[in-house]
Structure formats: C-alpha cells, structure tokens
Amino acid sequence: MQNSLSTSAWTATTLSARKYAAAPLGDLWIGSDVNVSGRVSALLDNLAIEEVKGWDIIADYDVSIGDMGTLAFNNTMSIIDTWDQQELEGAPVVDCKGNWGGECGYPTPDFRNNLRATWMTPWDVTVSGYWRHISKVTDLNGNLNLPSINYFDIAGSWDVMDGASIRLGVNNVFDKEPPIAGNAAGPSINGNGNTFPGMYDALGRYMFVGVSVSF
C-alpha cells in the first residue's frame, strides 16, 4: 500500500508593456536617429498587473486487492484564491476569480478537480475511470454564465505480448455538450464556436483505439 499527499501554494504577478514612438511624419521604421525616427521601446512598464494566488492539492492512494491486482487512486485539486487584474495603471482592479468576459476575458474557474481510479489486474489488463470537474463561471457582462460541468472518461489497455499492446477508451462518456458562451467567446480570448475548446470538450463524446508494437 502506498499513500501520498502533497500541497503547493503559488502566486504569480505579471506586468509588461511595449511603447511605440512614431516619428513626426508618422513613420515607425524609417531613419536611424532615435530622437526623430520611429522606434519600439520594449521595456517593462507598470501598465497592467495580473496577480494570481491559489492552491494545488495532490493525493495518491494505492491498495492491494489480493489475487485481483491493485487499485490506484489519484486526485488533483486546484483552488484559485485570488485572480486580480488591472488593465492600466490607476484603473480599478477587477476580480476575475470565477469570472469570464469583460476585462477578464478567458474563463477562470475558481475550483477544478480531477480524480482517476485505476485497476491494474494480474492478467496484463489495466482499466481506469476519470472524473473531471470544472466549477461554474460568471459572465461579467451579465449575459451567459457558464455552469459547472462534470466529465467522465474510461480507458483500458491490454499487453497482448512482449512489445505489443492494445488501448481503447471513451472520453466524455455521457456526451456532455460544452457551455455556450455566445459570440463573446471570440478568438481574441481563445474562444471558438461559441465556447472555449481549451477549457471544455467542444466535440462531445470521443472514442479512440490504438495498437503499439515495438521491436
């Protein structure tokens, strides 16, 4: 039996900007005199601030079930404590934790959890189930809130012989449709097709099968 629990706290703050100075005639690149020619001043400047704080909690638990093999559990939990964003110096600080749209853009759910249960059998077969949870996200524009969602995946593999294995599975078993965010979920905030494919399963149920052979 093997058990483990790890916790990590993290904080990230970013600030950056680029200044563009145009020449008197409006050009940006013509000339070489920095006093009169257009130029790019790529220096860090305190124009925008994004401060993120949160926790990651990871737990592992393995247990033997005798002649039936081993059960292994892994749980990864992410909690956002702070997600403050300031677009410009002197502008109001916007709380983006659990929000999307407006100044926040891409959804920032304040709670996510992934749990995997794996059965390693004595017959060279491994079967696993995976639960993915994303908490609800509020639209700062007051239009379309994104509800919490749960996905369930199953997968299995069989080591047919030395150097050969078969794997198959189904992601999003219950064919959950992604939350609809409308036209506001555009490319400028990594949205596409009225949703956020990087966050949610945009294509619904997905089945796969593969064969691996090594020499």
PDB file of C-alpha atoms in Angstrom:
ATOM      1  CA  MET A   1       0.000   0.000   0.000  1.00  0.00           C
ATOM      2  CA  GLN A   2       1.386   3.395  -0.963  1.00  0.00           C
ATOM      3  CA  ASN A   3      -0.140   6.719   0.039  1.00  0.00           C
ATOM      4  CA  SER A   4       0.976  10.284  -0.575  1.00  0.00           C
ATOM      5  CA  LEU A   5      -0.380  13.796  -0.177  1.00  0.00           C
ATOM      6  CA  SER A   6       1.233  16.955  -1.483  1.00  0.00           C
ATOM      7  CA  THR A   7       0.113  20.554  -1.303  1.00  0.00           C
ATOM      8  CA  SER A   8       1.569  23.568  -3.044  1.00  0.00           C
ATOM      9  CA  ALA A   9       0.636  27.241  -2.938  1.00  0.00           C
ATOM     10  CA  TRP A  10       1.514  29.543  -5.788  1.00  0.00           C
ATOM     11  CA  THR A  11       1.499  33.236  -6.565  1.00  0.00           C
ATOM     12  CA  ALA A  12       2.082  34.865  -9.934  1.00  0.00           C
ATOM     13  CA  THR A  13       2.250  38.550 -10.774  1.00  0.00           C
ATOM     14  CA  THR A  14       2.843  39.864 -14.281  1.00  0.00           C
ATOM     15  CA  LEU A  15       3.277  43.356 -15.635  1.00  0.00           C
ATOM     16  CA  SER A  16       4.501  44.354 -19.052  1.00  0.00           C
ATOM     17  CA  ALA A  17       4.041  46.770 -21.908  1.00  0.00           C
ATOM     18  CA  ARG A  18       5.684  47.941 -25.106  1.00  0.00           C
ATOM     19  CA  LYS A  19       5.876  51.594 -26.058  1.00  0.00           C
ATOM     20  CA  TYR A  20       5.784  52.682 -29.673  1.00  0.00           C
ATOM     21  CA  ALA A  21       7.091  56.107 -30.550  1.00  0.00           C
ATOM     22  CA  ALA A  22       6.259  57.405 -34.015  1.00  0.00           C
ATOM     23  CA  ALA A  23       8.362  59.963 -35.848  1.00  0.00           C
ATOM     24  CA  PRO A  24       6.966  63.458 -36.536  1.00  0.00           C
ATOM     25  CA  LEU A  25       5.959  62.380 -40.058  1.00  0.00           C
ATOM     26  CA  GLY A  26       4.191  59.303 -38.722  1.00  0.00           C
ATOM     27  CA  ASP A  27       6.702  56.646 -39.761  1.00  0.00           C
ATOM     28  CA  LEU A  28       7.821  53.923 -37.369  1.00  0.00           C
ATOM     29  CA  TRP A  29      10.875  52.400 -39.048  1.00  0.00           C
ATOM     30  CA  ILE A  30      12.415  54.994 -41.411  1.00  0.00           C
ATOM     31  CA  GLY A  31      15.663  56.609 -40.250  1.00  0.00           C
ATOM     32  CA  SER A  32      18.222  55.785 -37.602  1.00  0.00           C
ATOM     33  CA  ASP A  33      18.214  58.815 -35.310  1.00  0.00           C
ATOM     34  CA  VAL A  34      16.394  57.804 -32.144  1.00  0.00           C
ATOM     35  CA  ASN A  35      15.491  61.416 -31.480  1.00  0.00           C
ATOM     36  CA  VAL A  36      13.471  61.856 -34.665  1.00  0.00           C
ATOM     37  CA  SER A  37      12.890  58.338 -36.058  1.00  0.00           C
ATOM     38  CA  GLY A  38      10.137  55.996 -35.080  1.00  0.00           C
ATOM     39  CA  ARG A  39      11.181  53.214 -32.714  1.00  0.00           C
ATOM     40  CA  VAL A  40       9.983  50.472 -30.362  1.00  0.00           C
ATOM     41  CA  SER A  41      10.923  50.726 -26.714  1.00  0.00           C
ATOM     42  CA  ALA A  42      10.455  47.164 -25.429  1.00  0.00           C
ATOM     43  CA  LEU A  43      10.842  47.842 -21.731  1.00  0.00           C
ATOM     44  CA  LEU A  44       8.809  46.557 -18.816  1.00  0.00           C
ATOM     45  CA  ASP A  45       6.457  49.201 -17.555  1.00  0.00           C
ATOM     46  CA  ASN A  46       3.889  49.019 -14.803  1.00  0.00           C
ATOM     47  CA  LEU A  47       0.861  49.456 -17.054  1.00  0.00           C
ATOM     48  CA  ALA A  48      -1.039  46.204 -16.471  1.00  0.00           C
ATOM     49  CA  ILE A  49      -0.994  43.901 -13.469  1.00  0.00           C
ATOM     50  CA  GLU A  50      -2.331  40.365 -13.035  1.00  0.00           C
ATOM     51  CA  GLU A  51      -1.993  38.753  -9.622  1.00  0.00           C
ATOM     52  CA  VAL A  52      -2.956  35.098  -9.172  1.00  0.00           C
ATOM     53  CA  LYS A  53      -2.827  33.049  -5.972  1.00  0.00           C
ATOM     54  CA  GLY A  54      -4.053  29.526  -5.365  1.00  0.00           C
ATOM     55  CA  TRP A  55      -3.512  26.008  -4.110  1.00  0.00           C
ATOM     56  CA  ASP A  56      -2.814  22.666  -5.751  1.00  0.00           C
ATOM     57  CA  ILE A  57      -3.561  19.582  -3.663  1.00  0.00           C
ATOM     58  CA  ILE A  58      -2.495  16.172  -4.979  1.00  0.00           C
ATOM     59  CA  ALA A  59      -3.309  12.878  -3.247  1.00  0.00           C
ATOM     60  CA  ASP A  60      -2.306   9.333  -4.255  1.00  0.00           C
ATOM     61  CA  TYR A  61      -3.585   6.106  -2.715  1.00  0.00           C
ATOM     62  CA  ASP A  62      -2.770   2.528  -3.743  1.00  0.00           C
ATOM     63  CA  VAL A  63      -4.301  -0.592  -2.244  1.00  0.00           C
ATOM     64  CA  SER A  64      -3.833  -4.271  -2.991  1.00  0.00           C
ATOM     65  CA  ILE A  65      -6.961  -6.357  -3.581  1.00  0.00           C
ATOM     66  CA  GLY A  66      -5.243  -9.720  -3.332  1.00  0.00           C
ATOM     67  CA  ASP A  67      -5.461 -12.010  -6.340  1.00  0.00           C
ATOM     68  CA  MET A  68      -7.439  -9.340  -8.211  1.00  0.00           C
ATOM     69  CA  GLY A  69      -4.494  -6.963  -8.526  1.00  0.00           C
ATOM     70  CA  THR A  70      -4.173  -3.363  -7.328  1.00  0.00           C
ATOM     71  CA  LEU A  71      -6.391  -0.308  -7.171  1.00  0.00           C
ATOM     72  CA  ALA A  72      -4.738   3.090  -7.546  1.00  0.00           C
ATOM     73  CA  PHE A  73      -6.373   6.458  -6.943  1.00  0.00           C
ATOM     74  CA  ASN A  74      -5.033   9.875  -7.881  1.00  0.00           C
ATOM     75  CA  ASN A  75      -6.784  13.154  -7.129  1.00  0.00           C
ATOM     76  CA  THR A  76      -5.617  16.593  -8.253  1.00  0.00           C
ATOM     77  CA  MET A  77      -7.447  19.620  -6.888  1.00  0.00           C
ATOM     78  CA  SER A  78      -6.824  23.236  -7.946  1.00  0.00           C
ATOM     79  CA  ILE A  79      -8.239  26.143  -5.957  1.00  0.00           C
ATOM     80  CA  ILE A  80      -7.952  29.776  -7.051  1.00  0.00           C
ATOM     81  CA  ASP A  81      -7.816  32.112  -4.065  1.00  0.00           C
ATOM     82  CA  THR A  82      -7.078  35.373  -5.905  1.00  0.00           C
ATOM     83  CA  TRP A  83      -7.174  36.412  -9.547  1.00  0.00           C
ATOM     84  CA  ASP A  84      -6.951  40.209  -9.698  1.00  0.00           C
ATOM     85  CA  GLN A  85      -6.423  42.043 -12.969  1.00  0.00           C
ATOM     86  CA  GLN A  86      -5.701  45.706 -13.611  1.00  0.00           C
ATOM     87  CA  GLU A  87      -5.724  46.733 -17.250  1.00  0.00           C
ATOM     88  CA  LEU A  88      -3.984  50.096 -16.818  1.00  0.00           C
ATOM     89  CA  GLU A  89      -2.170  51.876 -14.027  1.00  0.00           C
ATOM     90  CA  GLY A  90      -4.759  53.740 -11.998  1.00  0.00           C
ATOM     91  CA  ALA A  91      -7.627  51.668 -13.402  1.00  0.00           C
ATOM     92  CA  PRO A  92      -9.840  49.709 -10.993  1.00  0.00           C
ATOM     93  CA  VAL A  93      -8.703  46.215 -10.022  1.00  0.00           C
ATOM     94  CA  VAL A  94     -11.113  43.592 -11.362  1.00  0.00           C
ATOM     95  CA  ASP A  95     -11.734  40.325  -9.527  1.00  0.00           C
ATOM     96  CA  CYS A  96     -11.501  37.629 -12.233  1.00  0.00           C
ATOM     97  CA  LYS A  97     -11.734  34.642  -9.886  1.00  0.00           C
ATOM     98  CA  GLY A  98     -14.619  32.509 -11.117  1.00  0.00           C
ATOM     99  CA  ASN A  99     -15.459  35.018 -13.857  1.00  0.00           C
ATOM    100  CA  TRP A 100     -15.128  35.499 -17.601  1.00  0.00           C
ATOM    101  CA  GLY A 101     -15.747  38.249 -20.142  1.00  0.00           C
ATOM    102  CA  GLY A 102     -15.220  41.965 -19.725  1.00  0.00           C
ATOM    103  CA  GLU A 103     -11.702  42.764 -18.532  1.00  0.00           C
ATOM    104  CA  CYS A 104     -11.173  39.104 -17.550  1.00  0.00           C
ATOM    105  CA  GLY A 105     -11.639  37.521 -20.970  1.00  0.00           C
ATOM    106  CA  TYR A 106     -10.979  33.766 -20.814  1.00  0.00           C
ATOM    107  CA  PRO A 107     -12.866  31.816 -18.082  1.00  0.00           C
ATOM    108  CA  THR A 108     -11.055  31.412 -14.764  1.00  0.00           C
ATOM    109  CA  PRO A 109     -12.979  28.814 -12.707  1.00  0.00           C
ATOM    110  CA  ASP A 110     -12.041  29.039  -9.040  1.00  0.00           C
ATOM    111  CA  PHE A 111     -12.231  25.273  -8.482  1.00  0.00           C
ATOM    112  CA  ARG A 112     -11.211  22.281 -10.601  1.00  0.00           C
ATOM    113  CA  ASN A 113     -10.819  18.643  -9.611  1.00  0.00           C
ATOM    114  CA  ASN A 114      -9.583  15.557 -11.463  1.00  0.00           C
ATOM    115  CA  LEU A 115      -9.935  12.079  -9.961  1.00  0.00           C
ATOM    116  CA  ARG A 116      -8.575   8.940 -11.610  1.00  0.00           C
ATOM    117  CA  ALA A 117      -9.207   5.376 -10.395  1.00  0.00           C
ATOM    118  CA  THR A 118      -7.121   2.627 -11.998  1.00  0.00           C
ATOM    119  CA  TRP A 119      -7.436  -1.149 -11.682  1.00  0.00           C
ATOM    120  CA  MET A 120      -4.216  -2.991 -12.531  1.00  0.00           C
ATOM    121  CA  THR A 121      -5.229  -6.623 -12.961  1.00  0.00           C
ATOM    122  CA  PRO A 122      -2.938  -9.667 -12.838  1.00  0.00           C
ATOM    123  CA  TRP A 123      -3.991 -10.517 -16.428  1.00  0.00           C
ATOM    124  CA  ASP A 124      -1.974  -7.756 -18.144  1.00  0.00           C
ATOM    125  CA  VAL A 125      -5.102  -5.618 -18.407  1.00  0.00           C
ATOM    126  CA  THR A 126      -5.413  -2.119 -16.946  1.00  0.00           C
ATOM    127  CA  VAL A 127      -8.736  -0.276 -16.678  1.00  0.00           C
ATOM    128  CA  SER A 128      -9.231   3.300 -15.497  1.00  0.00           C
ATOM    129  CA  GLY A 129     -12.023   5.764 -14.911  1.00  0.00           C
ATOM    130  CA  TYR A 130     -11.505   9.528 -14.858  1.00  0.00           C
ATOM    131  CA  TRP A 131     -13.748  12.247 -13.410  1.00  0.00           C
ATOM    132  CA  ARG A 132     -13.148  15.885 -14.381  1.00  0.00           C
ATOM    133  CA  HIS A 133     -14.973  18.723 -12.632  1.00  0.00           C
ATOM    134  CA  ILE A 134     -14.959  22.418 -13.576  1.00  0.00           C
ATOM    135  CA  SER A 135     -16.820  24.896 -11.362  1.00  0.00           C
ATOM    136  CA  LYS A 136     -19.272  27.458 -12.685  1.00  0.00           C
ATOM    137  CA  VAL A 137     -18.020  30.733 -14.171  1.00  0.00           C
ATOM    138  CA  THR A 138     -19.905  34.049 -14.067  1.00  0.00           C
ATOM    139  CA  ASP A 139     -20.134  36.366 -17.078  1.00  0.00           C
ATOM    140  CA  LEU A 140     -19.006  39.857 -16.050  1.00  0.00           C
ATOM    141  CA  ASN A 141     -21.084  41.244 -18.918  1.00  0.00           C
ATOM    142  CA  GLY A 142     -24.187  39.746 -17.317  1.00  0.00           C
ATOM    143  CA  ASN A 143     -25.156  37.689 -20.349  1.00  0.00           C
ATOM    144  CA  LEU A 144     -24.225  33.993 -20.268  1.00  0.00           C
ATOM    145  CA  ASN A 145     -22.924  32.351 -17.109  1.00  0.00           C
ATOM    146  CA  LEU A 146     -21.098  29.064 -17.677  1.00  0.00           C
ATOM    147  CA  PRO A 147     -22.486  26.315 -15.423  1.00  0.00           C
ATOM    148  CA  SER A 148     -20.322  23.808 -13.589  1.00  0.00           C
ATOM    149  CA  ILE A 149     -19.691  20.662 -15.590  1.00  0.00           C
ATOM    150  CA  ASN A 150     -18.566  17.093 -14.957  1.00  0.00           C
ATOM    151  CA  TYR A 151     -16.903  14.813 -17.490  1.00  0.00           C
ATOM    152  CA  PHE A 152     -16.364  11.064 -17.173  1.00  0.00           C
ATOM    153  CA  ASP A 153     -13.764   9.140 -19.193  1.00  0.00           C
ATOM    154  CA  ILE A 154     -12.946   5.433 -19.321  1.00  0.00           C
ATOM    155  CA  ALA A 155      -9.912   3.739 -20.810  1.00  0.00           C
ATOM    156  CA  GLY A 156      -8.262   0.346 -20.894  1.00  0.00           C
ATOM    157  CA  SER A 157      -5.134  -1.335 -22.181  1.00  0.00           C
ATOM    158  CA  TRP A 158      -4.077  -4.940 -22.730  1.00  0.00           C
ATOM    159  CA  ASP A 159      -0.481  -6.092 -23.038  1.00  0.00           C
ATOM    160  CA  VAL A 160      -1.045  -8.808 -25.618  1.00  0.00           C
ATOM    161  CA  MET A 161       2.570  -9.957 -25.558  1.00  0.00           C
ATOM    162  CA  ASP A 162       6.025  -8.538 -25.031  1.00  0.00           C
ATOM    163  CA  GLY A 163       6.266  -5.409 -27.160  1.00  0.00           C
ATOM    164  CA  ALA A 164       2.618  -5.364 -28.251  1.00  0.00           C
ATOM    165  CA  SER A 165      -0.372  -3.708 -26.585  1.00  0.00           C
ATOM    166  CA  ILE A 166      -3.883  -2.549 -27.414  1.00  0.00           C
ATOM    167  CA  ARG A 167      -5.511   0.502 -25.874  1.00  0.00           C
ATOM    168  CA  LEU A 168      -9.005   1.938 -26.206  1.00  0.00           C
ATOM    169  CA  GLY A 169     -11.265   4.332 -24.411  1.00  0.00           C
ATOM    170  CA  VAL A 170     -14.055   6.876 -24.433  1.00  0.00           C
ATOM    171  CA  ASN A 171     -13.704  10.485 -23.331  1.00  0.00           C
ATOM    172  CA  ASN A 172     -16.803  12.364 -22.212  1.00  0.00           C
ATOM    173  CA  VAL A 173     -18.794   9.135 -21.909  1.00  0.00           C
ATOM    174  CA  PHE A 174     -22.145  10.867 -21.370  1.00  0.00           C
ATOM    175  CA  ASP A 175     -21.629  13.219 -24.339  1.00  0.00           C
ATOM    176  CA  LYS A 176     -21.889  16.426 -22.322  1.00  0.00           C
ATOM    177  CA  GLU A 177     -22.235  19.498 -24.504  1.00  0.00           C
ATOM    178  CA  PRO A 178     -19.918  22.424 -23.717  1.00  0.00           C
ATOM    179  CA  PRO A 179     -21.396  25.509 -22.061  1.00  0.00           C
ATOM    180  CA  ILE A 180     -22.489  28.076 -24.640  1.00  0.00           C
ATOM    181  CA  ALA A 181     -20.788  31.444 -24.234  1.00  0.00           C
ATOM    182  CA  GLY A 182     -22.177  33.106 -27.369  1.00  0.00           C
ATOM    183  CA  ASN A 183     -20.406  35.489 -29.720  1.00  0.00           C
ATOM    184  CA  ALA A 184     -18.382  36.955 -26.866  1.00  0.00           C
ATOM    185  CA  ALA A 185     -16.254  33.782 -26.898  1.00  0.00           C
ATOM    186  CA  GLY A 186     -14.187  35.018 -29.810  1.00  0.00           C
ATOM    187  CA  PRO A 187     -10.608  34.329 -30.932  1.00  0.00           C
ATOM    188  CA  SER A 188      -9.306  37.369 -29.012  1.00  0.00           C
ATOM    189  CA  ILE A 189      -9.899  35.495 -25.742  1.00  0.00           C
ATOM    190  CA  ASN A 190      -9.156  31.987 -27.115  1.00  0.00           C
ATOM    191  CA  GLY A 191     -12.773  31.123 -27.793  1.00  0.00           C
ATOM    192  CA  ASN A 192     -14.186  29.373 -30.851  1.00  0.00           C
ATOM    193  CA  GLY A 193     -17.598  28.108 -31.913  1.00  0.00           C
ATOM    194  CA  ASN A 194     -19.452  29.983 -29.133  1.00  0.00           C
ATOM    195  CA  THR A 195     -17.480  28.168 -26.428  1.00  0.00           C
ATOM    196  CA  PHE A 196     -13.935  27.681 -25.081  1.00  0.00           C
ATOM    197  CA  PRO A 197     -12.416  24.481 -26.541  1.00  0.00           C
ATOM    198  CA  GLY A 198      -9.319  24.813 -24.372  1.00  0.00           C
ATOM    199  CA  MET A 199     -11.455  24.563 -21.245  1.00  0.00           C
ATOM    200  CA  TYR A 200     -14.395  22.375 -22.272  1.00  0.00           C
ATOM    201  CA  ASP A 201     -14.919  19.326 -24.512  1.00  0.00           C
ATOM    202  CA  ALA A 202     -16.210  21.055 -27.645  1.00  0.00           C
ATOM    203  CA  LEU A 203     -16.670  17.879 -29.719  1.00  0.00           C
ATOM    204  CA  GLY A 204     -18.682  15.841 -27.233  1.00  0.00           C
ATOM    205  CA  ARG A 205     -18.072  12.107 -26.852  1.00  0.00           C
ATOM    206  CA  TYR A 206     -14.728  10.954 -28.250  1.00  0.00           C
ATOM    207  CA  MET A 207     -13.742   7.324 -28.776  1.00  0.00           C
ATOM    208  CA  PHE A 208     -10.259   6.084 -29.572  1.00  0.00           C
ATOM    209  CA  VAL A 209      -8.383   2.836 -30.159  1.00  0.00           C
ATOM    210  CA  GLY A 210      -4.717   2.207 -30.791  1.00  0.00           C
ATOM    211  CA  VAL A 211      -2.127  -0.501 -31.164  1.00  0.00           C
ATOM    212  CA  SER A 212       1.508  -0.227 -30.113  1.00  0.00           C
ATOM    213  CA  VAL A 213       4.200  -2.570 -31.350  1.00  0.00           C
ATOM    214  CA  SER A 214       7.888  -2.268 -30.508  1.00  0.00           C
ATOM    215  CA  PHE A 215      10.775  -4.220 -31.983  1.00  0.00           C
TER     216      PHE A 215
END
